[in-house]
Coordinates of C-alpha atoms (C1' of nucleotides) in Angstrom, one line a residue:
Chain A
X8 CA 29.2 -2.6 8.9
X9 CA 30.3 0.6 8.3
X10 CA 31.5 3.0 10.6
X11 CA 29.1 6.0 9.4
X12 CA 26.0 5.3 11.1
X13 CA 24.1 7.0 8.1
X14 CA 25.0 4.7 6.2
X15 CA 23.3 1.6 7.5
X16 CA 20.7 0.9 4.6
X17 CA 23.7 0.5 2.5
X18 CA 25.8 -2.2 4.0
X19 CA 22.4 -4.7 4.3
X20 CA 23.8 -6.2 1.2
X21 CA 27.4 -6.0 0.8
X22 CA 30.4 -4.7 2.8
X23 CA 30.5 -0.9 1.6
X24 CA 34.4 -0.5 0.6
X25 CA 36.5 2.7 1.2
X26 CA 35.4 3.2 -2.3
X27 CA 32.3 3.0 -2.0
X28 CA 31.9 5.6 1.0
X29 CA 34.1 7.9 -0.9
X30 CA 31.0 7.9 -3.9
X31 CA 28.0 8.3 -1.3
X32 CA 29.7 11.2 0.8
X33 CA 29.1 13.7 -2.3
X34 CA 25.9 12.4 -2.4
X35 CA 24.7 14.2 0.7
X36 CA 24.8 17.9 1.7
X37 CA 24.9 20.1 5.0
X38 CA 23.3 19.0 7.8
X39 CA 20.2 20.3 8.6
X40 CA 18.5 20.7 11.8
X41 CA 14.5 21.3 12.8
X42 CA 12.5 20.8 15.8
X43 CA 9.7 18.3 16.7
X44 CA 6.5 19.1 14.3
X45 CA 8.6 21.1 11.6
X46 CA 9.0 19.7 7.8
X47 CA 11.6 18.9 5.7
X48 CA 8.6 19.3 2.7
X49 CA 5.3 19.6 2.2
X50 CA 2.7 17.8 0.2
X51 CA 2.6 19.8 -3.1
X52 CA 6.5 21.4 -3.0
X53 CA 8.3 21.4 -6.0
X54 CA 10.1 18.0 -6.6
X55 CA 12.3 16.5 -6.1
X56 CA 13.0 17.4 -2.2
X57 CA 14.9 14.5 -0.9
X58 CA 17.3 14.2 2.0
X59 CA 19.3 11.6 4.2
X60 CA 18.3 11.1 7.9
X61 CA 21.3 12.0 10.3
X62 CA 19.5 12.1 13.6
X63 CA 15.7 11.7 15.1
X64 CA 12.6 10.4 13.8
X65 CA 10.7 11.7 11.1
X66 CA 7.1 10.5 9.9
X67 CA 5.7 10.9 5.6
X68 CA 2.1 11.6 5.2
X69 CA -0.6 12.1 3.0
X70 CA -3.4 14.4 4.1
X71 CA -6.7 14.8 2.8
X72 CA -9.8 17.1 2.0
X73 CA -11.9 16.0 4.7
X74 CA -9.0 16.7 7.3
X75 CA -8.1 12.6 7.5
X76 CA -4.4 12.2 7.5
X77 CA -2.5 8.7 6.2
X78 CA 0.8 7.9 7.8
X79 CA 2.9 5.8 5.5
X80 CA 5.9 5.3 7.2
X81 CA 8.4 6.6 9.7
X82 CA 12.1 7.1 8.5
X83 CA 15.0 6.4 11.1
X84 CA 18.0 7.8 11.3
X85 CA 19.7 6.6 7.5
X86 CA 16.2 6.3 6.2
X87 CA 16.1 8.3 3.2
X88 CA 13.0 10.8 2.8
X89 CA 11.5 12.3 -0.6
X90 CA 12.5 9.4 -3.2
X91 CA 9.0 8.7 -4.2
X92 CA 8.8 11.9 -5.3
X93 CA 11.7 12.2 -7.9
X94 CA 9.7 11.3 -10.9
X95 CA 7.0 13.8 -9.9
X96 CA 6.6 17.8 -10.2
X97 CA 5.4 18.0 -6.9
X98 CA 5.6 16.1 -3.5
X99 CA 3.0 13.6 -2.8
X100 CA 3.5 13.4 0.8
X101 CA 5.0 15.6 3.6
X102 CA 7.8 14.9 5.7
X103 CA 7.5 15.9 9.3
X104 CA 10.1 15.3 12.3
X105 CA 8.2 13.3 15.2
X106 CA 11.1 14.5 17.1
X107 CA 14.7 17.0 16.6
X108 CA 16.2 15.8 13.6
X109 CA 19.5 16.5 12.0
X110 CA 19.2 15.6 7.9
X111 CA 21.5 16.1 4.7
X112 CA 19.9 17.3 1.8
X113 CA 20.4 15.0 -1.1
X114 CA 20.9 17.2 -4.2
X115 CA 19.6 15.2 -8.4
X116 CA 22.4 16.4 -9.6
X117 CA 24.8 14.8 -7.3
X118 CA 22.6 11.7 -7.5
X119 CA 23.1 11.8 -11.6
X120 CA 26.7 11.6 -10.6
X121 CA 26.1 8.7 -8.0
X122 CA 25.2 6.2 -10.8
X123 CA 28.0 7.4 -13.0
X124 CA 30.6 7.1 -10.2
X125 CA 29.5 3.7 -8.9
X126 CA 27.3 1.3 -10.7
X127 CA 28.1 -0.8 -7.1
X128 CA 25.8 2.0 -5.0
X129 CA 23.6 2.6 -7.4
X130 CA 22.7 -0.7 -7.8
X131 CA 22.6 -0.7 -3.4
X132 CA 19.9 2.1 -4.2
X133 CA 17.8 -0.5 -6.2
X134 CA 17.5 -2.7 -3.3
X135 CA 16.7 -0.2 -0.8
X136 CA 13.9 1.4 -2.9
X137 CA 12.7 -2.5 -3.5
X138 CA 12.9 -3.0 0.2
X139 CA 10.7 0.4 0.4
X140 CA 8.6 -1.5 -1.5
X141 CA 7.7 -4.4 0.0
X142 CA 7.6 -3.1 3.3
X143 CA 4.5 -0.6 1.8
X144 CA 3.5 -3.6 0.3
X145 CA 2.9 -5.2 3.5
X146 CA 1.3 -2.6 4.9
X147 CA -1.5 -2.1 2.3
X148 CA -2.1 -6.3 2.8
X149 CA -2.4 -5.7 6.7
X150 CA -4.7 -2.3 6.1
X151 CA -6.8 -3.7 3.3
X152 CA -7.1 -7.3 5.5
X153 CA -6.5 -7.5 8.7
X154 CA -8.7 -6.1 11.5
X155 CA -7.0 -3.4 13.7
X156 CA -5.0 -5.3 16.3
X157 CA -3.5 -7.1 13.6
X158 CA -2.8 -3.9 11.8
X159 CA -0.8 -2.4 14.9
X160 CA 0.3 -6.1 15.7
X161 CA 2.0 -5.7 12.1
X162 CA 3.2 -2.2 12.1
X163 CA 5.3 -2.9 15.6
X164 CA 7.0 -6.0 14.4
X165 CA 7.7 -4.3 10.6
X166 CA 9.3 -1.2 12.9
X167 CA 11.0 -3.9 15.3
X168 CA 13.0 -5.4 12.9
X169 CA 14.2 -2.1 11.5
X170 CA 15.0 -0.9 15.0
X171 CA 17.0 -4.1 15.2
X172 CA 18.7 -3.8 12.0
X173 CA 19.9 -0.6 12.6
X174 CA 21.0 -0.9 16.5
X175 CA 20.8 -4.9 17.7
X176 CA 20.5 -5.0 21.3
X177 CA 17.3 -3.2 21.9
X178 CA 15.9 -6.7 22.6
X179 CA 11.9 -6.8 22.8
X180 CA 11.4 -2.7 23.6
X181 CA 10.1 -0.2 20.9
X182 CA 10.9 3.3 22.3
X183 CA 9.0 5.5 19.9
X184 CA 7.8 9.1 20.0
X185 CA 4.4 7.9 18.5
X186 CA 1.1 8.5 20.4
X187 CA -2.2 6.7 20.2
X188 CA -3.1 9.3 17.4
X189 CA -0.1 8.7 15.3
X190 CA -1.0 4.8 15.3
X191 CA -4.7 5.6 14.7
X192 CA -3.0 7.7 11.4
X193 CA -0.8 4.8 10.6
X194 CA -3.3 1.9 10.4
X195 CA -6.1 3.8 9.1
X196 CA -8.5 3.6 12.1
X197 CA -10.0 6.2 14.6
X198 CA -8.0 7.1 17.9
X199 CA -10.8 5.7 19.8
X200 CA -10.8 2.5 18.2
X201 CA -7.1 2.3 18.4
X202 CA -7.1 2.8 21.7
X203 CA -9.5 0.0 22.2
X204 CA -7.4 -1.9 20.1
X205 CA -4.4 -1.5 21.9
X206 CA -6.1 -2.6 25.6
X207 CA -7.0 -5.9 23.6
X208 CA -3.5 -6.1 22.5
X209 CA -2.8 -5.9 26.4
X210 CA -5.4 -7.9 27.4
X211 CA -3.9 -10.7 25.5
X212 CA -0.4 -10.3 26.9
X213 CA 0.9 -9.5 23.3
X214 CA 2.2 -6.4 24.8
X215 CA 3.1 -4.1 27.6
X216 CA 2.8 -0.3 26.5
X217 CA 3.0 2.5 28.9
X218 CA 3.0 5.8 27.2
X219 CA 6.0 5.7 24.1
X220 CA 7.3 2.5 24.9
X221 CA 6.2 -0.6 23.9
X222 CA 7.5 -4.2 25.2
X223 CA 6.9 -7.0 22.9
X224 CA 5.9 -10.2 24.8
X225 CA 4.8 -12.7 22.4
X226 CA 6.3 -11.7 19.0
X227 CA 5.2 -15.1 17.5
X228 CA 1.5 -14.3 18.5
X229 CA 1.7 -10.7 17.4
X230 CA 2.8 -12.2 14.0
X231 CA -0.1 -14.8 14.0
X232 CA -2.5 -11.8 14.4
X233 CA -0.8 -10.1 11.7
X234 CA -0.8 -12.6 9.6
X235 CA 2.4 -11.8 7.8
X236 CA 5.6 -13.9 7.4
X237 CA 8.7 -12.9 8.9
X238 CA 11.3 -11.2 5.8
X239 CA 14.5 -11.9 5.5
X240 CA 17.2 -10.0 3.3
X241 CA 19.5 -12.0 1.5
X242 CA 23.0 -11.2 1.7
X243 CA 24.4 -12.6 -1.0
X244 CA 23.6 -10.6 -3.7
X245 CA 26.5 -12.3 -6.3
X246 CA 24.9 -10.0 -9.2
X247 CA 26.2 -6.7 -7.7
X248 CA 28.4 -5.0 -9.9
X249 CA 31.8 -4.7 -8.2
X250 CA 34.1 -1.8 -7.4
X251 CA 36.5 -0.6 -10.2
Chain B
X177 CA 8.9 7.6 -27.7
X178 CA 10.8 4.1 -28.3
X179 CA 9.2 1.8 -31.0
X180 CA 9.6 -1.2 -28.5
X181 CA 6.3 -1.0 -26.6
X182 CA 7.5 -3.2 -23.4
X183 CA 9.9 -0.7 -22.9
X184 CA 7.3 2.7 -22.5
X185 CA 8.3 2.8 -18.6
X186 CA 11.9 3.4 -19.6
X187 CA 11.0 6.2 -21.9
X188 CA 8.9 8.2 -19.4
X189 CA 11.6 10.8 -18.5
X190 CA 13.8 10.9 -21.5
X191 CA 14.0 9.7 -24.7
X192 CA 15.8 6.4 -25.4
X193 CA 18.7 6.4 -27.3
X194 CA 19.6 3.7 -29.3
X195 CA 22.2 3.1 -27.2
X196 CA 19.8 3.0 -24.2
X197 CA 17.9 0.5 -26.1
X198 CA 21.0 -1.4 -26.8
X199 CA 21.9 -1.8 -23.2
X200 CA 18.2 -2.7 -22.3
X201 CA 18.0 -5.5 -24.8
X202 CA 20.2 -8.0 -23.1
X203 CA 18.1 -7.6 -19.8
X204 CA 15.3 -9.8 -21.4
X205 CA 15.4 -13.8 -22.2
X206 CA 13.0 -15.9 -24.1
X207 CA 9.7 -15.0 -24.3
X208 CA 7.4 -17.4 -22.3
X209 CA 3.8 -18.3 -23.0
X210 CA 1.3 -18.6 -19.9
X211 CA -2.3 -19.7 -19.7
X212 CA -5.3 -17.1 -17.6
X213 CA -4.6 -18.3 -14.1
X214 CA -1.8 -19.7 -14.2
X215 CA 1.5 -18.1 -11.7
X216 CA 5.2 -16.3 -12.9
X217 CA 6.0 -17.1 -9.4
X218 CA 4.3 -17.8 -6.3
X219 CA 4.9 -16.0 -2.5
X220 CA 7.8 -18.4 -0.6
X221 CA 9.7 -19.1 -3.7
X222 CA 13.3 -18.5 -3.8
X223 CA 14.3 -15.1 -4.8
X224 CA 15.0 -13.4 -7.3
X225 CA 12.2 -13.9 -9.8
X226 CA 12.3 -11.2 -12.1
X227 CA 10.2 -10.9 -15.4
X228 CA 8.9 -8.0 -18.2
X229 CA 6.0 -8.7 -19.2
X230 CA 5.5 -8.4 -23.0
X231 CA 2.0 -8.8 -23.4
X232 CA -1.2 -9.5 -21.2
X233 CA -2.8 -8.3 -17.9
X234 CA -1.1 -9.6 -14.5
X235 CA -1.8 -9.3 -10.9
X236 CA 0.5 -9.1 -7.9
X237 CA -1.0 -10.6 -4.9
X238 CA -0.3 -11.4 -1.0
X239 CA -2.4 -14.2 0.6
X240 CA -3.4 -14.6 4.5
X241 CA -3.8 -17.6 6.5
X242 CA -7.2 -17.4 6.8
X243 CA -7.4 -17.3 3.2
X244 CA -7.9 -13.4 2.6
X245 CA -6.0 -12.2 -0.4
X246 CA -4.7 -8.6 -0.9
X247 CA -4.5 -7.7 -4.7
X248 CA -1.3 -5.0 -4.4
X249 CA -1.2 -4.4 -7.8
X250 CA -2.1 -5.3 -11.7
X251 CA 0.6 -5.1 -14.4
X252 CA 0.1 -3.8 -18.0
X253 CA 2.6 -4.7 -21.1
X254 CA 6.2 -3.2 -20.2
X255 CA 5.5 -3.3 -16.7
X256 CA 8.2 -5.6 -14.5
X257 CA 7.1 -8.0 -12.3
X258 CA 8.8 -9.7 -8.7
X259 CA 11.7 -6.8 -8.5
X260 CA 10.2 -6.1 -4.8
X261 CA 11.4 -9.7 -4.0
X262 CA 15.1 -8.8 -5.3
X263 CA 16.6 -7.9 -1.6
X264 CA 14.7 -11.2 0.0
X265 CA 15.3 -14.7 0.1
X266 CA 11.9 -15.8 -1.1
X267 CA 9.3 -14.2 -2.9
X268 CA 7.0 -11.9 -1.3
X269 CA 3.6 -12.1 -3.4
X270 CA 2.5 -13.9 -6.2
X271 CA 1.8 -13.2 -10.0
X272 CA -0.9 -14.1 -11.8
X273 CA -1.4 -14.1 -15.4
X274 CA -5.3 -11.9 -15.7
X275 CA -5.4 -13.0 -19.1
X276 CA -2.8 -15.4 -21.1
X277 CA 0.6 -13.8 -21.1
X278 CA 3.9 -13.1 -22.5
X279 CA 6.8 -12.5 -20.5
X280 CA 10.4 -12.5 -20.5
X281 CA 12.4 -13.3 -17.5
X282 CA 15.0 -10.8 -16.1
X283 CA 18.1 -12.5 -15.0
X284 CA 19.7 -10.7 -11.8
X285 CA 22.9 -10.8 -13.6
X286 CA 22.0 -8.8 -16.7
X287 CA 20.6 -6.5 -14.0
X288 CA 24.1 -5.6 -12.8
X289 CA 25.4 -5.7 -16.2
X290 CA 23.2 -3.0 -17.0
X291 CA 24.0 -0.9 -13.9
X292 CA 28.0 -1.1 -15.4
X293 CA 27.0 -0.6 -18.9
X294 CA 24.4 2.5 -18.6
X295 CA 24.0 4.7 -15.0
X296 CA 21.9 6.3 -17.5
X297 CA 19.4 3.4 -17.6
X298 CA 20.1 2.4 -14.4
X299 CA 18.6 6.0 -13.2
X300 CA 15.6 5.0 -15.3
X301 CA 14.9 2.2 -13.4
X302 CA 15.4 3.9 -10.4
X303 CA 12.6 6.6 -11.3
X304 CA 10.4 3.5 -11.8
X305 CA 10.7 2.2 -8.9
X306 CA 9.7 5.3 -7.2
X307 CA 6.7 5.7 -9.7
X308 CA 5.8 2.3 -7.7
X309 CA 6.5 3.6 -4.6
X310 CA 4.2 6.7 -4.7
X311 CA 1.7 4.4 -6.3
X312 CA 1.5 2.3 -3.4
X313 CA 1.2 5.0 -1.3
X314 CA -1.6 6.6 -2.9
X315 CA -3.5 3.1 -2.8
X316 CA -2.1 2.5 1.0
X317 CA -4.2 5.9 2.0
X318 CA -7.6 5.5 0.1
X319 CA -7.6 2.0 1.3
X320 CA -6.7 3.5 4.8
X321 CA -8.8 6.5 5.5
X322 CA -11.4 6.5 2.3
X323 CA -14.8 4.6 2.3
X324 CA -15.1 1.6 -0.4
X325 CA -16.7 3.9 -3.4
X326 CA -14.0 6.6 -3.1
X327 CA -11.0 3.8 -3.1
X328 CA -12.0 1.7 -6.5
X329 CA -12.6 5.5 -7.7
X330 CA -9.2 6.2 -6.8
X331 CA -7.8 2.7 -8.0
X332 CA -9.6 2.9 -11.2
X333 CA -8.1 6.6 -11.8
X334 CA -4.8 5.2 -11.0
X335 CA -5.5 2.4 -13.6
X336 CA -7.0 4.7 -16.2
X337 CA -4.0 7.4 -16.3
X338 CA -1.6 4.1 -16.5
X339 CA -3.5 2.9 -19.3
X340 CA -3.7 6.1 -21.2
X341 CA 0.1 6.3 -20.6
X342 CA 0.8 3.3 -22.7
X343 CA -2.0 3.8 -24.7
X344 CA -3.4 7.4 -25.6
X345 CA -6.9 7.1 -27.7
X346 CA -8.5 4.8 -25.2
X347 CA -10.8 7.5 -23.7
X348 CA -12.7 7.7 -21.0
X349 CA -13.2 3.9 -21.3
X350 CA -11.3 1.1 -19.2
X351 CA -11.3 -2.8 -20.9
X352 CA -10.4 -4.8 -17.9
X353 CA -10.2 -8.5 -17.4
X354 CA -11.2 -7.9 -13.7
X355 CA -14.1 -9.5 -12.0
X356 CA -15.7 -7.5 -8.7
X357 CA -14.1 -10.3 -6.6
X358 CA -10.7 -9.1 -8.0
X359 CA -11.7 -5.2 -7.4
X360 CA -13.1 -6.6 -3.8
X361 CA -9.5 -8.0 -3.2
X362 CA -7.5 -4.6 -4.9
X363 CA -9.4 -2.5 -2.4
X364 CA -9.5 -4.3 0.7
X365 CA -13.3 -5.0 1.3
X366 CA -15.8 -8.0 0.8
X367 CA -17.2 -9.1 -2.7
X368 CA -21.0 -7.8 -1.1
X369 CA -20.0 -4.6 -0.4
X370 CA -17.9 -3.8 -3.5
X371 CA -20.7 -5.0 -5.2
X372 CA -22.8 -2.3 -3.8
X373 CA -20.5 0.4 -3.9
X374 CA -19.9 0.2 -7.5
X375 CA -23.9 0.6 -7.6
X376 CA -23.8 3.2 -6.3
X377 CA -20.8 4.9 -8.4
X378 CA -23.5 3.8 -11.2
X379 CA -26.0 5.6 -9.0
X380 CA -23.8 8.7 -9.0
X381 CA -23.7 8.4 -12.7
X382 CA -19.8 8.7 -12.1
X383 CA -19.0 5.3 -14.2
X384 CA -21.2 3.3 -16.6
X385 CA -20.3 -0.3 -15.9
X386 CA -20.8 -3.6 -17.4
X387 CA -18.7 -6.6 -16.7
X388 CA -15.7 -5.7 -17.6
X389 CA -16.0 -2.4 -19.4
X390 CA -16.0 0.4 -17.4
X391 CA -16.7 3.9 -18.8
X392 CA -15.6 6.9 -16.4
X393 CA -18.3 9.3 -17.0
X394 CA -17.2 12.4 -14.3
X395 CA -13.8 12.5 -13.7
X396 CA -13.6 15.1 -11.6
X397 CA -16.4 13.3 -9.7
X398 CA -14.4 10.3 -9.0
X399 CA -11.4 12.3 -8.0
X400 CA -13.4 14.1 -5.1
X401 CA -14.6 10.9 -3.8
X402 CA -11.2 9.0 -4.2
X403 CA -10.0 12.7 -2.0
X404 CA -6.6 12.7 -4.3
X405 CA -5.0 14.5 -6.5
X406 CA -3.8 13.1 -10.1
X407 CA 0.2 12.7 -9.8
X408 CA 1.8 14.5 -12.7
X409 CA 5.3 13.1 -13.8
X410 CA 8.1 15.7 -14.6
X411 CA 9.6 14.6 -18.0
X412 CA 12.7 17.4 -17.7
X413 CA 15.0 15.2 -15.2
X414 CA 17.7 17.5 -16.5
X415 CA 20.5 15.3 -13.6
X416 CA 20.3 12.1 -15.1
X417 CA 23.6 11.1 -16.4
X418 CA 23.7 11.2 -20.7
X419 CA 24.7 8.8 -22.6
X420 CA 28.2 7.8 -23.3
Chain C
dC138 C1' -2.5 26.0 39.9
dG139 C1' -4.3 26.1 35.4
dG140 C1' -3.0 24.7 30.7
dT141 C1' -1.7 21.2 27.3
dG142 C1' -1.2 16.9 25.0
dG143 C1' -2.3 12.5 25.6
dT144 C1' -5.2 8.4 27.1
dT145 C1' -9.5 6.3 28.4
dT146 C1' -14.6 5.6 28.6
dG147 C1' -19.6 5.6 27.1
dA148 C1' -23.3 5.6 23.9
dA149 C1' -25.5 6.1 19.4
dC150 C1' -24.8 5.3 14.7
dA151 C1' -22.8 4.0 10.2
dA152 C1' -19.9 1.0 7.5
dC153 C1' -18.8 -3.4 6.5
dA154 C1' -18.7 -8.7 6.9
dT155 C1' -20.9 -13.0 6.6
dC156 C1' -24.0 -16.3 5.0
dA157 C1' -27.3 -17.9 2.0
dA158 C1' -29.8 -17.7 -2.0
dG159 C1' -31.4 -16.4 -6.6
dG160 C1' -30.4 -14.4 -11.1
dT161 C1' -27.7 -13.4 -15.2
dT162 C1' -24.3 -14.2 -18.8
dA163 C1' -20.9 -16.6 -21.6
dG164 C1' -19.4 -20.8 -23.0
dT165 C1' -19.7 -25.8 -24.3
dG166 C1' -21.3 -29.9 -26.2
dG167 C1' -25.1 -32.3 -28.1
Chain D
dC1 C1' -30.8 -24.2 -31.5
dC2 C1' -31.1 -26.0 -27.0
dA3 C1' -29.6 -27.9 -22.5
dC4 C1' -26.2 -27.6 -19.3
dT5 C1' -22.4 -25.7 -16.7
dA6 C1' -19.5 -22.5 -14.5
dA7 C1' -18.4 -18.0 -13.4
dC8 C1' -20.1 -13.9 -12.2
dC9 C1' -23.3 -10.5 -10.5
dT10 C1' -27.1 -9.2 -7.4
dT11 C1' -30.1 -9.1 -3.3
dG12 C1' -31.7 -9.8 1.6
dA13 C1' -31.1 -10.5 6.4
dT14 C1' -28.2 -10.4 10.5
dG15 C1' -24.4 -9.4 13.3
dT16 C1' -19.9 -7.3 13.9
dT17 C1' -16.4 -3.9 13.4
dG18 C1' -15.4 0.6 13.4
dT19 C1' -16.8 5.9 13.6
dT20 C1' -18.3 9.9 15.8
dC21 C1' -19.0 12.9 19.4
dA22 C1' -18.6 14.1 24.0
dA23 C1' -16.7 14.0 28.3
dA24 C1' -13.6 12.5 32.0
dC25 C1' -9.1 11.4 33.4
dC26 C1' -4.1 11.8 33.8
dA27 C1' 0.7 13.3 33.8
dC28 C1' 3.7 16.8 32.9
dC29 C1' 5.2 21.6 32.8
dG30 C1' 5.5 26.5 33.2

DNA sequence: CGGTGGTTTGAACAACATCAAGGTTAGTGG
DNA sequence: CCACTAACCTTGATGTTGTTCAAACCACCG
């Protein structure tokens, strides 16, 4: 591990060298601060907008005509926010903090020189947008699939693991600034229903949620009403170009 | 645009040099020959499993215990297949060949090559993967917070500007070796019910469809009901790094 | 003490799943 | 050309899941 928390996502795969570090801290510009509820971008901006998570909690979304609202993921801090949108001329989703948040702006042009300087991160980058990926990927199976305990059953124990990844020792407790709404936005249901949802998750003794935080009890039965596998990262990724 | 049709991803943003071509060629093994049905690689196996496929139709699928499937996404001719599994141990869906198929394999290690050889390709690839990433968030929110109708309008726009992409001069029509089960499993609802949705997109006169030809008669029609807008890609990435 | 944001409840209604059956089309072998 | 099959499409009936709207409740905060 590295000893820049920001740089978590990085070192998943391989021990980031002096080296390496020295290539990503260009990468990344002033830090920014906003409050709870302010963006980093909106839906329709000019692209690319993308920045590096210091601090806090932020949430992407997707709104639509009829006032619905799609929550697609929530970035922690080393999360990195407006990639999708680099091959676009507009945002496709707005980034808003879900609490104060400190972020680096990530500038192309310094990316450009990212994959010039060091094949090694650039190739890091690859994984992390894969991981991106298949955690979406996952989501979309539990949406388009499961029914809506499931769906929150699956959303907690994708954002558990993170959690873990990124500071082990939490043990079973998710402490996120998320209401009942925000989950109703993130598995594509109704806040009633959610709600409803939730008490059956109680009811079963999956979980014990009071206000933001969130004890798992039975992760094993939360994942049999997901119905998703547990991932695992591999480590040894022998194909990674290595540092000059 | 490159005279190598499985490589029209890489040629989205910039125009590939020879030399870009050069370095992409050794990414590729033998073609392989698969039957309509039959899998590149199945969810569980070991990872990585990477492939380009050449020539064909295939889907990319995750399947439940209770023996649900979610269709995440179909592949067209220069499209690669399994790189979401890259960062895991095993596999995380499945690919199925639509129709027969020719693919190559990607070996992992010509993937680092390539990052040392070109951070000029290697920012391609990275622009692709984000191209899947907003992809699956644009499917993620119809199939979250749209009715059945509006999400296979919005999947078969998505399909339709992909298609005409690779292939300009197909019109308004989509050719698609897709049954209603299939669409039932892309957008997350029950074979009944797609059925009767797509009746009434027929209904709406907003798509003439028969089997598997599927003429998009109102465009604009579609787009309201699918409640997003069409993603527009920016061809001036004026940071990526030039060729050597 | 009156807001404000969040959670919980009820009731009526719409969307969707499930099961079962019938119909249609394309393909295959005689 | 016809009979037969398999895959696919279509329809009906019934029950469940989820939505919508409205209101009550609760904790926290100025």
């Amino acid at each position: 591990m590295t000893s820049i928390p920001a740089l978590v996502r990085f070192d998943a795969y391989a021990t980031l060298t002096p080296e390496d570090v020295a290539n990503l801290i260009p990468l990344v510009g002033q830090p920014t601060k906003i409050s709870r509820g302010e963006h980093i971008f909106h839906e329709g901006d000019p692209a690319p907008n993308m920045a590096l998570l210091l601090d806090g909690w932020t949430a992407s979304t997707i709104s639509l005509p009829d006032g619905g609202r799609q929550m697609l993921k929530v970035h922690l801090p080393g999360d990195m926010v407006g990639l999708p949108g680099a091959p676009l001329d507009v945002m496709p989703d707005s980034v808003v903090a879900l609490t104060d948040v400190t972020y680096s702006p990530i500038r192309a042009d310094a990316l450009g020189r990212l994959f010039e300087a060091s094949p090694r991160v650039a190739a890091l980058l690859f994984l992390i947008s894969q991981e991106e990926r298949y955690m979406l990927m996952d989501r979309l199976t539990t949406v388009g699939r499961v029914e809506t305990p499931g769906r929150i059953a699956g959303f907690l124990l994708q954002l558990h693991a993170r959690m873990l990844r990124q500071n082990p020792g939490i043990g079973q407790i998710v402490r996120c600034p998320l209401s009942q709404r925000d989950f109703a936005d993130l598995v594509g249901t109704s806040e009633t229903h959610c709600n409803r949802s939730i008490q059956e998750l109680r009811h079963l003794r999956l979980v014990d949620w009071k206000m933001r935080q969130i004890m798992l009890l039975d992760i094993d039965g939360l994942r049999d009403l997901a119905m998703l596998p547990q991932r695992r990262v591999r480590r040894d990724q022998s194909w990674l170009p290595l540092v000059h």
